[in-house]
Coordinates of N, CA and C in Angstrom, one line a residue:
X19 N 74.7 -59.0 -15.7 CA 74.4 -57.2 -14.9 C 73.9 -57.0 -15.4
X20 N 73.3 -56.9 -16.5 CA 72.7 -55.6 -17.4 C 71.1 -55.9 -16.8
X21 N 70.0 -57.1 -16.4 CA 69.2 -58.2 -16.1 C 69.2 -57.7 -14.8
X22 N 70.6 -57.8 -14.3 CA 70.4 -57.4 -12.4 C 70.1 -55.6 -12.1
X23 N 70.5 -55.6 -12.6 CA 70.0 -53.8 -12.8 C 69.0 -53.8 -12.9
X24 N 68.2 -54.1 -14.5 CA 66.9 -54.0 -15.2 C 66.0 -54.6 -14.1
X25 N 65.9 -55.3 -12.7 CA 65.0 -55.7 -11.9 C 65.3 -54.7 -11.0
X26 N 66.3 -54.6 -10.5 CA 66.8 -53.1 -9.7 C 65.9 -52.3 -10.1
X27 N 65.8 -51.8 -11.5 CA 65.1 -50.4 -11.5 C 63.4 -50.9 -11.6
X28 N 63.4 -51.4 -11.9 CA 61.4 -52.2 -12.3 C 60.4 -52.5 -10.4
X29 N 61.9 -53.1 -9.8 CA 62.1 -52.8 -8.8 C 61.9 -51.5 -7.4
X30 N 62.0 -50.6 -8.1 CA 62.4 -49.4 -7.8 C 61.5 -48.7 -7.9
X31 N 61.0 -49.0 -9.7 CA 59.7 -48.2 -9.9 C 58.0 -48.7 -9.0
X32 N 58.1 -49.9 -8.7 CA 57.2 -50.9 -8.0 C 57.3 -50.0 -7.0
X33 N 58.4 -50.0 -6.3 CA 58.7 -49.7 -5.0 C 57.5 -48.0 -4.3
X34 N 58.4 -47.0 -5.5 CA 57.1 -45.7 -5.6 C 55.7 -45.7 -5.4
X35 N 55.5 -46.7 -7.1 CA 53.9 -46.9 -7.5 C 53.2 -47.3 -6.2
X36 N 53.5 -48.5 -4.7 CA 53.1 -48.6 -3.9 C 52.9 -47.5 -3.2
X37 N 54.3 -46.9 -3.0 CA 53.9 -46.1 -1.6 C 53.2 -44.8 -2.2
X38 N 53.0 -44.1 -3.1 CA 52.1 -43.5 -4.6 C 50.6 -43.7 -4.0
X39 N 50.4 -45.1 -4.4 CA 49.6 -45.9 -4.0 C 48.5 -45.0 -1.8
X40 N 49.2 -45.4 -1.9 CA 49.0 -45.9 -0.3 C 49.2 -44.5 0.5
X41 N 49.6 -44.2 -0.1 CA 49.6 -41.7 0.2 C 48.4 -40.8 -0.1
X42 N 48.1 -42.0 -1.3 CA 46.6 -41.6 -1.8 C 45.5 -41.6 -0.7
X43 N 45.3 -42.9 -0.6 CA 44.6 -44.1 -0.3 C 44.9 -43.0 0.9
X44 N 45.6 -42.9 2.5 CA 45.9 -42.2 3.3 C 45.1 -40.5 3.3
X45 N 45.3 -40.2 2.3 CA 45.0 -38.7 2.3 C 43.3 -38.7 1.6
X46 N 42.8 -39.8 1.1 CA 41.5 -40.4 0.5 C 40.4 -40.8 1.9
X47 N 41.9 -41.0 3.0 CA 40.8 -42.0 4.1 C 40.9 -40.7 4.8
X48 N 41.7 -39.9 4.8 CA 41.3 -38.9 6.1 C 40.6 -37.8 5.6
X49 N 40.6 -37.8 3.9 CA 39.6 -36.4 4.1 C 38.0 -36.7 3.6
X50 N 37.6 -38.3 4.0 CA 36.2 -38.6 4.3 C 36.2 -39.3 5.0
X51 N 36.8 -39.3 6.6 CA 37.1 -39.8 7.6 C 36.2 -38.7 8.5
X52 N 36.9 -37.5 8.4 CA 36.0 -36.0 9.5 C 34.3 -36.0 8.7
X53 N 34.4 -36.3 7.2 CA 33.2 -35.9 6.4 C 31.7 -36.7 7.2
X54 N 32.3 -37.8 7.5 CA 31.3 -39.1 8.0 C 31.0 -38.8 9.4
X55 N 32.1 -38.4 10.4 CA 31.9 -38.1 11.5 C 30.8 -36.9 11.9
X56 N 31.3 -35.7 11.4 CA 30.1 -34.8 10.6 C 29.2 -35.2 10.9
X57 N 28.4 -36.1 10.4 CA 27.3 -36.9 10.2 C 27.1 -37.2 11.6
X58 N 27.5 -37.9 11.8 CA 27.4 -39.2 13.0 C 26.6 -37.5 14.0
X59 N 27.9 -36.8 14.4 CA 27.4 -36.3 15.5 C 26.5 -35.0 14.8

């Protein structure tokens, strides 16, 4: 039972980490794309 609980906690932490990385990547992408579009225009 304890092992299952530990695995669930690890998976939850990993899920939050992945969501954080994805959000950060999207934010960076949004910030960098308009600049490059302005350079093209």
